[in-house]
Every structure is written in C-alpha cells, then in structure tokens.
Coordinates of C-alpha atoms and ligand atoms in Angstrom, one line a residue:
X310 CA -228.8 -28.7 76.4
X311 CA -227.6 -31.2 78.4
X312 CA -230.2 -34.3 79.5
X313 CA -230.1 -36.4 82.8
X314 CA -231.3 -40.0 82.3
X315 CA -230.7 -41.8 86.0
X316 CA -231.9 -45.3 86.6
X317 CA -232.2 -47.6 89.9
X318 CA -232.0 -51.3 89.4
X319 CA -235.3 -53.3 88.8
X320 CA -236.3 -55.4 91.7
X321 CA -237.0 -58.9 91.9
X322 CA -240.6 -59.4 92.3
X323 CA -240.1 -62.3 94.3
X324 CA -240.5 -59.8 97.9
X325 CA -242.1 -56.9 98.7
X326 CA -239.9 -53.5 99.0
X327 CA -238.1 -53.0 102.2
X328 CA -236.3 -49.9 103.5
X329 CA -233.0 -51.0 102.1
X330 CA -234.9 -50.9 98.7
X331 CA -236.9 -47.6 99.3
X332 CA -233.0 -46.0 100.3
X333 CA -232.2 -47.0 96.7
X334 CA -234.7 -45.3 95.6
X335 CA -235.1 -42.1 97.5
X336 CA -231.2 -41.7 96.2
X337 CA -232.0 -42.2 92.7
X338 CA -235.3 -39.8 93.4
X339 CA -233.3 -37.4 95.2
X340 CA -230.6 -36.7 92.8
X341 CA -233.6 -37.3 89.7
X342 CA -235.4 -34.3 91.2
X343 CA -232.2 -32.3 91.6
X344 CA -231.7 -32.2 87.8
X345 CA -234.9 -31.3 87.4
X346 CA -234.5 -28.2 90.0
X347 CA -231.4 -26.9 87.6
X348 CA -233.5 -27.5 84.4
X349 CA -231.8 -30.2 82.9
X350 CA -234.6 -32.6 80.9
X351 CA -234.7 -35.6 83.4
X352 CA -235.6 -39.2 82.7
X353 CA -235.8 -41.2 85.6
X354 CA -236.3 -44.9 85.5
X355 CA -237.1 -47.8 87.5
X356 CA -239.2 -51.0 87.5
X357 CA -239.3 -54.2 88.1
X358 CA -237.3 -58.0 87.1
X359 CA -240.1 -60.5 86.2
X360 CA -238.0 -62.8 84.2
X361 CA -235.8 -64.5 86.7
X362 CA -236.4 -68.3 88.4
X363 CA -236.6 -66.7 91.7
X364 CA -239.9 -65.1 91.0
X365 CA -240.8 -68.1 89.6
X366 CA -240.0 -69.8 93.4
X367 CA -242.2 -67.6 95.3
X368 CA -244.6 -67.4 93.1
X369 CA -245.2 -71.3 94.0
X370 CA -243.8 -70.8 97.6
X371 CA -247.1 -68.5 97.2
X372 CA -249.1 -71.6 96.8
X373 CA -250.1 -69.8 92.9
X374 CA -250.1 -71.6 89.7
X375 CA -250.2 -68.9 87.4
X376 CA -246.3 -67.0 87.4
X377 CA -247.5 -64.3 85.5
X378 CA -250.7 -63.6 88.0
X379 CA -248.5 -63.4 91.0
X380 CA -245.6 -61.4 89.0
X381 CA -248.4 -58.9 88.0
X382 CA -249.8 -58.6 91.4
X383 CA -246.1 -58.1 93.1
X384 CA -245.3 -55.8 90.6
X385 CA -247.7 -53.4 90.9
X386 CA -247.2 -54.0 94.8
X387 CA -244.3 -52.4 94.0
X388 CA -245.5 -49.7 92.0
X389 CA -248.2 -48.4 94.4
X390 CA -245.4 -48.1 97.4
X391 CA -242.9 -46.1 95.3
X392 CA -246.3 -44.0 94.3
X393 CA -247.2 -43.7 97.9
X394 CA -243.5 -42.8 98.7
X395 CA -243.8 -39.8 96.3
X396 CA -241.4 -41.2 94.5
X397 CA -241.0 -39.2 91.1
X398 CA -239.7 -42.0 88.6
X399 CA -241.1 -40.8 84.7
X400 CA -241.4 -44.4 84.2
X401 CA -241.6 -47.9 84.9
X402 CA -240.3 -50.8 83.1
X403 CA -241.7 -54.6 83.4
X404 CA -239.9 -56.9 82.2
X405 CA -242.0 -59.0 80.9
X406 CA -243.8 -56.0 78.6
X407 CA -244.2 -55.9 75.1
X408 CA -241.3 -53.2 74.5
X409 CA -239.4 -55.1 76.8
X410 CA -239.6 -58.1 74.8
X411 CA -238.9 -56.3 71.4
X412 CA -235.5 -54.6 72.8
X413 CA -233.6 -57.9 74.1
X414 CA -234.7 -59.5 70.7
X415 CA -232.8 -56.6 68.9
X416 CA -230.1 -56.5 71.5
X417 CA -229.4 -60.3 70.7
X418 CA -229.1 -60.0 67.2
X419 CA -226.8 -57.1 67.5
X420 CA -224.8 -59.2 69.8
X421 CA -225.1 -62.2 67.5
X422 CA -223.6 -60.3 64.3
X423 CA -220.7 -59.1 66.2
X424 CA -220.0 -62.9 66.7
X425 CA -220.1 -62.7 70.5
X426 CA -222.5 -65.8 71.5
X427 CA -221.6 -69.1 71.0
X428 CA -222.9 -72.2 71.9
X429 CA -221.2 -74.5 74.8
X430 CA -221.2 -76.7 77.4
X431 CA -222.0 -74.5 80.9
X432 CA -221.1 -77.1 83.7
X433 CA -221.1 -74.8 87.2
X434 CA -222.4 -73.9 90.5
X435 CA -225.8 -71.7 90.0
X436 CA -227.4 -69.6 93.7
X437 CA -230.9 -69.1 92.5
X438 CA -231.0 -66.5 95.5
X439 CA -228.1 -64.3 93.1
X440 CA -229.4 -65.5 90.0
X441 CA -225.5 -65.4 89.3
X442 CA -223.5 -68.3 89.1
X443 CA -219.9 -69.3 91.4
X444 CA -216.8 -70.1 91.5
X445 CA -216.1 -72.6 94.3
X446 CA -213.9 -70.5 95.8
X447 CA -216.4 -68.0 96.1
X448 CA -218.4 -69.9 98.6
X449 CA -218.5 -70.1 102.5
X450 CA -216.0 -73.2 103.8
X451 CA -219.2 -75.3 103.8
X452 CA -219.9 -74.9 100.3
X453 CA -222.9 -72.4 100.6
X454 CA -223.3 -69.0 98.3
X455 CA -222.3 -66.4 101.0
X456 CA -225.5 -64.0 101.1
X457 CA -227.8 -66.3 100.6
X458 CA -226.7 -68.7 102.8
X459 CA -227.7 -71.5 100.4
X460 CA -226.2 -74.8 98.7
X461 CA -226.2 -73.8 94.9
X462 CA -227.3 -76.1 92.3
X463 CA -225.1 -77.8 90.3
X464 CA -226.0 -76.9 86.2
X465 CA -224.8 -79.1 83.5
X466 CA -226.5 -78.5 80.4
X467 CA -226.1 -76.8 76.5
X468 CA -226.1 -73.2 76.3
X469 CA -225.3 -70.3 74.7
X470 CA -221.9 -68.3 76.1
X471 CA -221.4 -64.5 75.6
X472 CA -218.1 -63.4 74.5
X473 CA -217.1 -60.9 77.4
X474 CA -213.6 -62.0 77.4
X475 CA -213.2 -60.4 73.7
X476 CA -213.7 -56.9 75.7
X477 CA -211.4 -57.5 78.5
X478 CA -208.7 -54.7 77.3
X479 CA -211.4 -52.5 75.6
X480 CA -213.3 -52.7 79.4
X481 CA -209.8 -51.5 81.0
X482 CA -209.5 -48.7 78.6
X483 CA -212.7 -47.6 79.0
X484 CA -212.1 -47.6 82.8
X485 CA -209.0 -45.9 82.6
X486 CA -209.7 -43.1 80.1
X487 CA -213.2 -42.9 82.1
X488 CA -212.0 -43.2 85.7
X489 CA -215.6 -42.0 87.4
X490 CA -217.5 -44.6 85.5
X491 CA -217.2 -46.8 88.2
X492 CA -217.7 -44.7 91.5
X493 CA -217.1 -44.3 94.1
X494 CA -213.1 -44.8 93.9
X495 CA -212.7 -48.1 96.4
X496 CA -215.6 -49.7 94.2
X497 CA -214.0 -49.2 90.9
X498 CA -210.6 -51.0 92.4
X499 CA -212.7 -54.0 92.9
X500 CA -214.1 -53.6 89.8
X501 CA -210.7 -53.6 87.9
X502 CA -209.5 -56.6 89.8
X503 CA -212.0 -58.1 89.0
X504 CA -212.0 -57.6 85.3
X505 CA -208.5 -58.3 85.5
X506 CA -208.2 -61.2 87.4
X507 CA -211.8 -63.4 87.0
X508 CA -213.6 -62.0 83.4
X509 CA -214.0 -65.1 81.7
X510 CA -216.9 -65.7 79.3
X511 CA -220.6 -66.0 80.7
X512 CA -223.7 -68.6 80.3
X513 CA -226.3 -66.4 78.6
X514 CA -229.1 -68.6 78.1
X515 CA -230.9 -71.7 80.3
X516 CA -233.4 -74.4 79.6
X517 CA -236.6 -73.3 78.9
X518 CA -238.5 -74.3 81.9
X519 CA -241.7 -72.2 80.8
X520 CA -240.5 -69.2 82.4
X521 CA -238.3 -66.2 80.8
X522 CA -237.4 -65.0 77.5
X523 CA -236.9 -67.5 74.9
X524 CA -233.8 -67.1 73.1
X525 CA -234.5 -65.5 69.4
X526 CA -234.3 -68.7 67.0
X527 CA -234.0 -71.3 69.4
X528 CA -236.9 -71.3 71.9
X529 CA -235.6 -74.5 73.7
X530 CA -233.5 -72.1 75.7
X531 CA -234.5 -68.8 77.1
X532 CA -232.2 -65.8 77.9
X533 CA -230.3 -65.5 81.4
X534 CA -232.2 -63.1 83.3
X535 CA -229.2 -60.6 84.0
X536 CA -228.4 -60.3 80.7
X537 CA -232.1 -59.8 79.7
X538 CA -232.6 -56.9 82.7
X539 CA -229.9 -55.6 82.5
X540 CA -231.2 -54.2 78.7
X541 CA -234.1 -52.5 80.7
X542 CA -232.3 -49.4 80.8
X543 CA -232.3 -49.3 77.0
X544 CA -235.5 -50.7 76.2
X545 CA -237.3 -48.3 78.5
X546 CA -236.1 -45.1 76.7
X547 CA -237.2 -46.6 73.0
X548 CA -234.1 -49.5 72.2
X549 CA -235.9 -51.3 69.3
X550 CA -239.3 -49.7 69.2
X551 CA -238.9 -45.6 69.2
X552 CA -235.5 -44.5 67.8
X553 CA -236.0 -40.9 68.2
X554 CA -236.5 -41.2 72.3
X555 CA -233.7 -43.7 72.4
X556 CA -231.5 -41.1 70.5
X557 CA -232.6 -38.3 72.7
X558 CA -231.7 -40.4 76.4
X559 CA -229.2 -43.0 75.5
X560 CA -226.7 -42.9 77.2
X561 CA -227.5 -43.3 80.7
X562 CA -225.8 -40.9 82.9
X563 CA -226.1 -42.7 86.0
X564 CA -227.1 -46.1 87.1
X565 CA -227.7 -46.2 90.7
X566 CA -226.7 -49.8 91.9
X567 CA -226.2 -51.5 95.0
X568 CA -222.6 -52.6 96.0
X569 CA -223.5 -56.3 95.3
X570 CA -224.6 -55.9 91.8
X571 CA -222.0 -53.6 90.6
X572 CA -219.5 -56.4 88.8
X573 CA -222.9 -57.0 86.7
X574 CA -223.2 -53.3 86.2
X575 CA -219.0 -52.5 85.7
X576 CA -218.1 -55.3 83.6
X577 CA -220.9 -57.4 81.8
X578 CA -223.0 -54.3 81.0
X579 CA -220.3 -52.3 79.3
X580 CA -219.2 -55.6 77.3
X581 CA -222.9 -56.5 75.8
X582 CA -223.2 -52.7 75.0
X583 CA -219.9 -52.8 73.4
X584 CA -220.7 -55.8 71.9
X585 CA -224.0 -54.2 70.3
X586 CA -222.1 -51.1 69.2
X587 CA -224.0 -48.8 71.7
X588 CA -222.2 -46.2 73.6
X589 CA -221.4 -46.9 77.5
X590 CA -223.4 -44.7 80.5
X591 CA -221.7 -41.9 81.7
X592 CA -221.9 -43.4 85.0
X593 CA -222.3 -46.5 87.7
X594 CA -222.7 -45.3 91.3
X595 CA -223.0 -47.6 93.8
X596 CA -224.7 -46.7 97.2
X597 CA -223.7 -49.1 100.3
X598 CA -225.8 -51.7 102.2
X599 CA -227.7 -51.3 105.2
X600 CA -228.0 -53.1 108.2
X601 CA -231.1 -52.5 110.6
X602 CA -229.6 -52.5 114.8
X603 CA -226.7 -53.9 112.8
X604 CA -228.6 -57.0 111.7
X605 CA -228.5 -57.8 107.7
X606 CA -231.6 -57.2 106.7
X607 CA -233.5 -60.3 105.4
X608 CA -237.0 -62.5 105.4
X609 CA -236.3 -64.8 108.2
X610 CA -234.6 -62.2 110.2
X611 CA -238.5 -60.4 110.2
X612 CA -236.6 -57.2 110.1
X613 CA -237.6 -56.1 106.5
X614 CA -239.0 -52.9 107.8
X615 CA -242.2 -51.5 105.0
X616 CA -240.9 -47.9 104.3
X617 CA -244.9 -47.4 104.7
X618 CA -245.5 -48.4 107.9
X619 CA -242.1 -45.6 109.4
X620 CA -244.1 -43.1 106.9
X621 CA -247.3 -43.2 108.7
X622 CA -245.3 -42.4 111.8
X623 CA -242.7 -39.7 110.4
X624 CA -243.7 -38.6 107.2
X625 CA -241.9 -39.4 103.9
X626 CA -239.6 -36.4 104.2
X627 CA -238.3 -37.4 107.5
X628 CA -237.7 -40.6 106.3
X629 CA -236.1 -39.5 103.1
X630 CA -233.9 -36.4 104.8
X631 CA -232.8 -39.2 108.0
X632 CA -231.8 -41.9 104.8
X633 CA -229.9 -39.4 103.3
X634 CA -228.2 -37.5 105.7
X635 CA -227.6 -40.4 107.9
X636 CA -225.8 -42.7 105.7
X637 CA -222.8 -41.7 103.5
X638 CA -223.4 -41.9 100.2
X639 CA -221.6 -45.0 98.3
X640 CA -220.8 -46.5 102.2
X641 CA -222.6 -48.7 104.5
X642 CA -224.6 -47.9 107.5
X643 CA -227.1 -49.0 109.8
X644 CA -230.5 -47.9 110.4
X645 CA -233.0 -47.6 113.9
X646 CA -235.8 -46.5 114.5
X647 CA -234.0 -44.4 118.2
X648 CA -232.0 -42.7 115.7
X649 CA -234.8 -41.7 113.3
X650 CA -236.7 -40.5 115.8
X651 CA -234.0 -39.2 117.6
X652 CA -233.0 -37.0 114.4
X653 CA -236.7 -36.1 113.6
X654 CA -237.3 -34.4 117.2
X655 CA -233.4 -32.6 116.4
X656 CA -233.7 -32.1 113.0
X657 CA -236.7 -31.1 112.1
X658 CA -239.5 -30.5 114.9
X659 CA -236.6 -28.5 116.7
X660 CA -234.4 -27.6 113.9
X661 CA -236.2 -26.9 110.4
X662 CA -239.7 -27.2 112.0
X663 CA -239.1 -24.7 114.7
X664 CA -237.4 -21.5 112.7
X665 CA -240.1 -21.9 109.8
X666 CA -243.1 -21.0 112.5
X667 CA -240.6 -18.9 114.3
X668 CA -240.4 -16.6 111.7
X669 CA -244.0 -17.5 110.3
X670 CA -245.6 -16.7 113.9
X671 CA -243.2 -13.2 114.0
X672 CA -243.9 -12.3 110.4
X673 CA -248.0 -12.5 111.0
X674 CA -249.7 -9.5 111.0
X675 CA -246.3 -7.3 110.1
X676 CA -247.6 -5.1 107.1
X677 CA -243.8 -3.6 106.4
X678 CA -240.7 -6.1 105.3
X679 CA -237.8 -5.4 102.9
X680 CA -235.1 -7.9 102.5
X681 CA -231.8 -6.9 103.9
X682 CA -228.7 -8.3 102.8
X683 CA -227.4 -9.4 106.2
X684 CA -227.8 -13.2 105.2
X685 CA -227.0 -12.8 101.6
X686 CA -223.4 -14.0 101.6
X687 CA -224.0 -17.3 103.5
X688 CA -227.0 -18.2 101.2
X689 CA -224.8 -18.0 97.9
X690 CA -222.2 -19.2 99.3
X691 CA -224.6 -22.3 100.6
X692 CA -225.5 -22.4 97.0
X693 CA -222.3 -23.2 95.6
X694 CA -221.4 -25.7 98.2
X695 CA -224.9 -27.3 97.2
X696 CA -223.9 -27.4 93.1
X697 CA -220.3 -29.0 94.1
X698 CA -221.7 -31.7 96.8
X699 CA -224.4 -32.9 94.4
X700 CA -222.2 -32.8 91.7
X701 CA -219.5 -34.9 93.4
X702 CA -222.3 -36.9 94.6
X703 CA -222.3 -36.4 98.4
X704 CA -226.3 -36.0 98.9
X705 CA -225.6 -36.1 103.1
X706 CA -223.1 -33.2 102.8
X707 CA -225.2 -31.1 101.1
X708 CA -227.7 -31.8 103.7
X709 CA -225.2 -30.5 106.3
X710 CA -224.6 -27.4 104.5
X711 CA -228.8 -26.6 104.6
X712 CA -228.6 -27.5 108.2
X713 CA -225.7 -24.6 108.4
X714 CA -227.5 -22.2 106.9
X715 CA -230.2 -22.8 109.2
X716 CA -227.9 -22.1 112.3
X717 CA -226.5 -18.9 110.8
X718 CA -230.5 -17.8 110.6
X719 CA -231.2 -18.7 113.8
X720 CA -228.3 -17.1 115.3
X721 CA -229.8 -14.0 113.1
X722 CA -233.1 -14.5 115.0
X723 CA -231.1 -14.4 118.4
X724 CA -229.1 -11.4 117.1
X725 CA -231.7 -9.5 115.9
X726 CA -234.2 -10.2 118.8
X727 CA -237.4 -9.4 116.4
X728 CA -239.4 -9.6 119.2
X729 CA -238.3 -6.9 121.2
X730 CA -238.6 -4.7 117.7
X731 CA -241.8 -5.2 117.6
X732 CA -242.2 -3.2 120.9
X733 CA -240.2 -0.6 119.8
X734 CA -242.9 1.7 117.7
X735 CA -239.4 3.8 116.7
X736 CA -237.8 0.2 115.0
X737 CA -240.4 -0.6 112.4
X738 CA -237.7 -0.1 109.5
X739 CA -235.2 -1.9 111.4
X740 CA -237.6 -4.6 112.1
X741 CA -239.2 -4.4 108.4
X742 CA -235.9 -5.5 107.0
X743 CA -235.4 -8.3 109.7
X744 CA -238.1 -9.8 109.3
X745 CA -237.6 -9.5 105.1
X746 CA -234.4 -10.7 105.5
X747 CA -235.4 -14.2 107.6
X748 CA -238.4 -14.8 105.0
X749 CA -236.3 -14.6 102.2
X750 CA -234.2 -16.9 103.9
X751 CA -236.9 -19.4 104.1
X752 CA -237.9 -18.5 100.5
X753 CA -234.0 -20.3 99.8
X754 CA -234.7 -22.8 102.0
X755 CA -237.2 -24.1 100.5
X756 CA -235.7 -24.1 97.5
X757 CA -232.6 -26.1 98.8
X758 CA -234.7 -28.4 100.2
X759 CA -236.9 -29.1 96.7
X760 CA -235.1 -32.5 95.9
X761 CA -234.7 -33.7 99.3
X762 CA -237.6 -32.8 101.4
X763 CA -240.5 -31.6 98.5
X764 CA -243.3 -31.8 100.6
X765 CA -241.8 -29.8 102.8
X766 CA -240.6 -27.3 100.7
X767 CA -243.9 -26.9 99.0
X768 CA -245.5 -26.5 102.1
X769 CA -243.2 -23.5 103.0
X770 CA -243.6 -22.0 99.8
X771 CA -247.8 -22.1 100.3
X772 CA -247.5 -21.0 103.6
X773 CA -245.8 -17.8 102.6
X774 CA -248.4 -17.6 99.7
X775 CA -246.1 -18.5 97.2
X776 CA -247.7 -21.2 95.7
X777 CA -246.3 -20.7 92.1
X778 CA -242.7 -20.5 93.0
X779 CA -241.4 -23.9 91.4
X780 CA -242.6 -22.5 88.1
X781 CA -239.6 -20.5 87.6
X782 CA -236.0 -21.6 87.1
X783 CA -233.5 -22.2 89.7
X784 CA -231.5 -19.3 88.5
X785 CA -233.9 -16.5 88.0
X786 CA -235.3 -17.5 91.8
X787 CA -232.2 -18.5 93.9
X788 CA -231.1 -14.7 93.2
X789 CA -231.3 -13.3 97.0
X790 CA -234.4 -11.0 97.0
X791 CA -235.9 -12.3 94.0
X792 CA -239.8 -12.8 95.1
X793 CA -242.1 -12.3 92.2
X794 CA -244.2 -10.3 95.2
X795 CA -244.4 -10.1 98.6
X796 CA -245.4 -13.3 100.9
X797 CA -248.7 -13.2 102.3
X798 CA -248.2 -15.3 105.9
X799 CA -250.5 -17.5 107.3
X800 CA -249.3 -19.4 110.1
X801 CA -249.8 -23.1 109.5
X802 CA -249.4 -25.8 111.7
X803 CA -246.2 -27.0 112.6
X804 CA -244.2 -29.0 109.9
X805 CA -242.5 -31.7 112.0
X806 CA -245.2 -31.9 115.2
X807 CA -243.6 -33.2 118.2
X808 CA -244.5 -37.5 118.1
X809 CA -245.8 -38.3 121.4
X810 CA -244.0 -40.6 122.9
Ligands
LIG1155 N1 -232.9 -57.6 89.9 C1 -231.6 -57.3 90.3 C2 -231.1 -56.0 89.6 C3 -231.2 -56.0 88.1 S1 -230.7 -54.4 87.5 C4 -230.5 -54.6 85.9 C5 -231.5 -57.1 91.8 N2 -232.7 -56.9 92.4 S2 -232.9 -56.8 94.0 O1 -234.3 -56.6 94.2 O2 -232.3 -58.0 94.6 O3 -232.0 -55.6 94.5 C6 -232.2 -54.4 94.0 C7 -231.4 -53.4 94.7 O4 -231.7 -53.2 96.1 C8 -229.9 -53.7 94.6 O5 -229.2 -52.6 94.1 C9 -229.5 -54.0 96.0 O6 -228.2 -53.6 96.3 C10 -230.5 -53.1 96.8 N3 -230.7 -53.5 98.2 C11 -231.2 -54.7 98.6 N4 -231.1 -54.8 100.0 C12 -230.5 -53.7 100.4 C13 -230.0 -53.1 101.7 N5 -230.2 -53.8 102.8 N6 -229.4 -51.9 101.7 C14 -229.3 -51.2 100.5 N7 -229.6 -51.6 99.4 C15 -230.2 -52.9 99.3 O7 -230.4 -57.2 92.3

C-alpha cells in the first residue's frame, strides 16, 4: 500500500508564528488530511529549528540568559498555536531533542565515509537573518542581504566544507529523469540554474560559540544549522534510532517549502542525502509568499498578523478555506482582512452556510426521503475533478469545483421549489425524493470538504445524525446514496453566522 510522509519546514524559534507561517501550514495540513481521507497511511511532520544563531539573538534581544529556556518556551509557543489551529501534524520535531541529536551524528559519519567533508578556510559574507551565507553579487547596491535588509558579517575562520560540487551532474540527472521533484515548473528552472551556474562547495560547520551541535570528533566547531535541520525530516521518522519506522516512511513524498528556502531544499538536501547513500523525496513543493495590503510581512512593519487573533473572529475553517482558495498554490498573493471578510459573508454565511440550513430547515420534520439521482452525475463527476486537482496539487481549484457543485444544488433547490411540495399533500413522493436527493448531496459535501474545512464537515455530518461517517473509507461512502441509515435532522445553528459589522 502506498504511504504519504509530507513535511513543512521547521521554524525558527526566534518569532512567534504569523499568518504567512500558519498558510504553510494549513497547506501542508490540508493536503496531510487529504491522504488520510483516501486511506493512504499518513505521516505528517513539522517542528521547530532551535540550533541556529538567530535564536540565539532574540533569545538575548529577550533580555534571557538561558538559550535553551527561551528556545523551550518559543517552541512550545509554537506548538500550542498549531494545536489551537487544529492543525493535524502526527509529530513534532525539536531540534535540539535527543533523537535529533543521534540522527545528524549518524548523518555526519555517513557523510564523512563517502569522503565529502573536508576541512578549509571559509572566508565570506554570513546574513544571520538567512542563516545562509552570499555572494557579493547577491546583495542590494549598498551592500545589504536583500530580505533582511541587513549588513552581513564578514566570516573568516577554519571549517569544515561539504562536497556538494561532487553531485553537481548526479543533481541534474536526478532533476531531469525526476522532472516534478522540484515543483512547480518556474521554481525548478531556477533551481537548475542555479545548480548549474552557482553550486560550489558549502561551509558546514562554525565556531562553537556554546550554541548548536558540536561537530562529531571535533567539538571546537559545531554543525551549520541548515545542514543540521535540514536532517529533521529523517531523524523524525527513526534516521539513527528506529530502523524499522525509518524504513517504513523514508522517503519523504513531499516537502512543503517556502519559495526562499527551496535552493536549500533542491540542491543541498538531495546532495548530503546522496552523499549518505539515502534515497531522495519524491517531492519539493514550494508555495509562494504573502504580502498583507501588499506590504511584506515583517516585525518592524507590526503587520505579523497572529492566525489566532483572525480565528477568534472567523473561525479556523474560514481562515483555512479563504488561505486556500484565495491564493494560488505555488504563487504569490496578498492577504486583507476586506477580502476575508468579504469571502466569509459570500462564501460561506451566504454560500455553504446558507444551503446546509436551507435544506436542514426544509428536511425537519419530513418523515419520507429517498435519494433521487438528479444530482448524481455532477457529484462524481466533482469527484474526479477533486482526485486530479489534488493530485496535480491545485488545492484552490479543487475548492472551486465544491463551490460548483454547491451552485448546481442550489439551482436544484430553485428548480425543485421544495417548499411549495410541501403544500401539495398529492407531492409527498415527489418531494420525498427531493429532499433525499439535496441531503445526500450535503452527505458529499461534507465529505469533499473533510481536508479543507473539518470542523465544518463534522458538524454537517452530526447535524444530519451521522456522527460515525468518517469511519468508513472514502470509497465505500463517496458512492451516491450510500448512507449506512437515514439522517435524523436537527436543525443547528447556522455554520458561518453573519459577523456584525
Ligand atoms: N528554519 C528554516 C527552515 C528549515 S527547514 C529544514 C526557515 N524557517 S522560517 O521560520 O524562517 O520559515 C519557515 C517557512 O515559513 C518558510 O518556508 C518560509 O517560506 C515561510 N514563510 C515565512 N514568511 C512567509 C510569508 N510571508 N508567506 C508565506 N510563507 C512564509 O526558513
């Protein structure tokens, strides 16, 4: 059977999570709790990056002493808002834990036999901010790394050097003969340029400063911190301390990635896995940025928006359903809070909220309903359009295909005029099968909705009385008709209420 192991990037510690980070990870949620709705056995990772000197910088920007106090505390600030987000991750990797630890030590090693580290002199231009280093032609016209905005520091110093130029035509071959492991297609051409034109061999290692991973054997240096988080993916699914789970989820199948990390992700990664004679991830996706009212988002900006504080006001799954369906997947876009609240009144309170108690407030009280076939065709049709989206990785279009549906069902409604049926003591069949036929079709709906919206969807599913409906599989229950029994309505109250203004 085949497995699904997706993973999002671990965040720096050094900040609390912002809506650009919480659209990372709805995606990676999303599509986690998409493989689970087909049945595939799903390991979805994220976590947190504790080893790098920028933590180490706000932890004393913090005004605390103790690195590994503050790192703990931001870390599980971190965990508690993807908790409170409903986020469905199976686990959650620190960096600085025990299995961690174990992993990079073996990773080394492996790397170290293949005779890929070396020692040399590093002399270059270092943006904390990145935690990546630059060329000079890299930098703005006054000298200044270009997201952060900052003067790099000069590093001169002894270290140890990875070998990644050894892989440049075994990285180009694997691109070619893989050409969706770097996706989507305008990310991978920047990814073969720059593999082409720039790989040259990296710094792995820095002077110990009392802060990251000492080096294995020498612990006057410790390790780089993107080569040391990048091994998170392994190390989380058993890489040097439980062969059997690491032979059961290695390889990934997709790493979720921000556009600016995806040379790290395209080109290092698959080298130090080569390197350690692992086999490469299936996949690296990466999503776009987003701006907020077209402003970068960023601390002095005071525009780092708390997913928290929107979800108090809209709900997670209006959050999650405007993220996804408003900004293409793998592009840029921009978020406000107009347009959020301009698609939750459209959307949902008039959209999905309205025909769910539509049909809820008909349905009550009717004794009689038998599911017609009137709306069978578009719903398996809908169903194969939603299989080929998310499998081509277009979570918005598949959002746009549910929102279809929903019109053919309302223009059913209209058709149909259920209410005037319900006059007519001669229509009862007629309007027993109309009424069948538009709560099957929320039955589907809810279903579609599962790895998008599953609050939602649950609470259509309860409100229908069919609490138990995500125990079966996705092909025995997105059959048309297929209800284990009949619904038992009871009107609930609206699932997107109108926000007063
Ligand atoms: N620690 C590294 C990743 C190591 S993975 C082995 C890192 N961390 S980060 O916290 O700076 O960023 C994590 C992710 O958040 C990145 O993929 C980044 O692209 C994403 N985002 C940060 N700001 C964002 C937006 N404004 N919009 C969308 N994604 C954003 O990089």
């Amino acid at each position: 059977m085949r497995k699904f192991y997706i993973t999002t990037p671990i965040y720096y510690v050094n900040d609390r999570p912002h809506i650009g980070h919480a659209y990372a990870t709805f995606s990676a949620d999303t599509i986690a709790r998409y493989h689970r709705l087909i049945g595939e056995p799903t390991m979805f990772l994220t976590g947190t990056d504790e080893n790098a000197e920028k933590n180490v910088e706000s932890a004393t920007a913090a005004g605390e002493t103790d690195v590994q106090h503050y790192i703990d505390r931001m870390s599980a600030l971190w965990q508690v808002t993807w908790d409170e987000l409903g986020i469905s991750n199976d686990d959650f990797i620190r960096t600085t834990e025990e299995r961690h630890l174990r992993g990079v030590e073996k990773f080394w090693q492996a790397v170290e036999q293949s005779g890929d580290i070396y020692k040399g002199q590093y002399e270059g231009l270092y943006c904390i901010g990145c935690e990546a280093f630059y060329r000079e032609s890299d930098l703005t016209p006054e000298g200044l790394c270009p997201l952060h905005k900052r003067k790099p520091e000069l590093v001169k110093e002894e270290n140890y050097f990875f070998r990644v130029s050894k892989y440049k035509d075994a990285l180009l071959r694997y691109h070619n003969e893989h050409p969706t492991f770097a996706a989507p297609a305008s990310r991978r051409q920047e990814v073969l340029r720059y593999i082409t034109d720039h790989l040259e061999d990296v710094s792995i290692s820095r002077t110990a400063k009392g802060w990251g991973i000492p080096v294995p054997g020498d612990a006057s240096q410790v390790i780089y911190v993107w080569f040391d988080a990048l091994i998170n993916y392994l190390t989380a699914v058993g890489y040097g301390t439980d062969d059997e789970t690491f032979a059961k989820w290695w390889p990934a199948d997709m790493h979720l990635v921000g556009k600016d990390i995806i040379k790290f992700h395209c080109a290092l990664w698959p080298a130090m896995l080569l390197s350690a004679g692992l086999p490469l991830p299936a996949q690296v996706f990466a999503h776009g940025f987003f701006t907020i009212s077209e402003e970068k988002i960023s601390k002095s900006l005071g525009n780092a928006i708390d997913p928290r504080d929107l979800v108090e006001t809209y709900g997670v799954d209006a959050l999650r359903y405007f993220l996804l369906r408003e900004i293409p997947f793998g592009g840029d876009g921009d978020f406000s809070i107009e347009r959020l609240a301009g698609r939750y009144d459209s959307d949902l309170a008039s959209g999905l909220g309205n025909y769910v108690s539509r049909i809820l407030a008909l349905t009550k009280g009717v004794e009689m309903l038998t599911v017609g076939n009137d709306l069978k065709v578009v719903f398996d049709e809908t169903w194969k359009s939603y299989h080929r989206h998310f499998a081509a990785n277009e979570p918005g279009r598949v959002l746009e295909v549910i929102w279809q549906v929903l019109k053919e069902g309302d223009r059913y409604i209209d058709e149909c005029a259920p209410w005037a049926l319900k006059k007519d003591a001669e229509k009862t069949d007629e309007l027993a099968v109309v009424l069948g036929t538009l709560i099957e079709s929320l039955r589907q709906l809810a279903w579609l909705l599962t790895p998008f919206m599953p609050e939602t969807a649950m609470k259509i599913f309860t409100s229908l009385g069919w609490q138990d409906e995500l125990k079966r599989s996705l092909t025995e229950a997105s059959v048309w008709g297929a209800q284990t029994h009949g619904p038992v309505v009871a009107t609930t109250d609206p699932l997107f209420p109108r926000l007063t203004a």
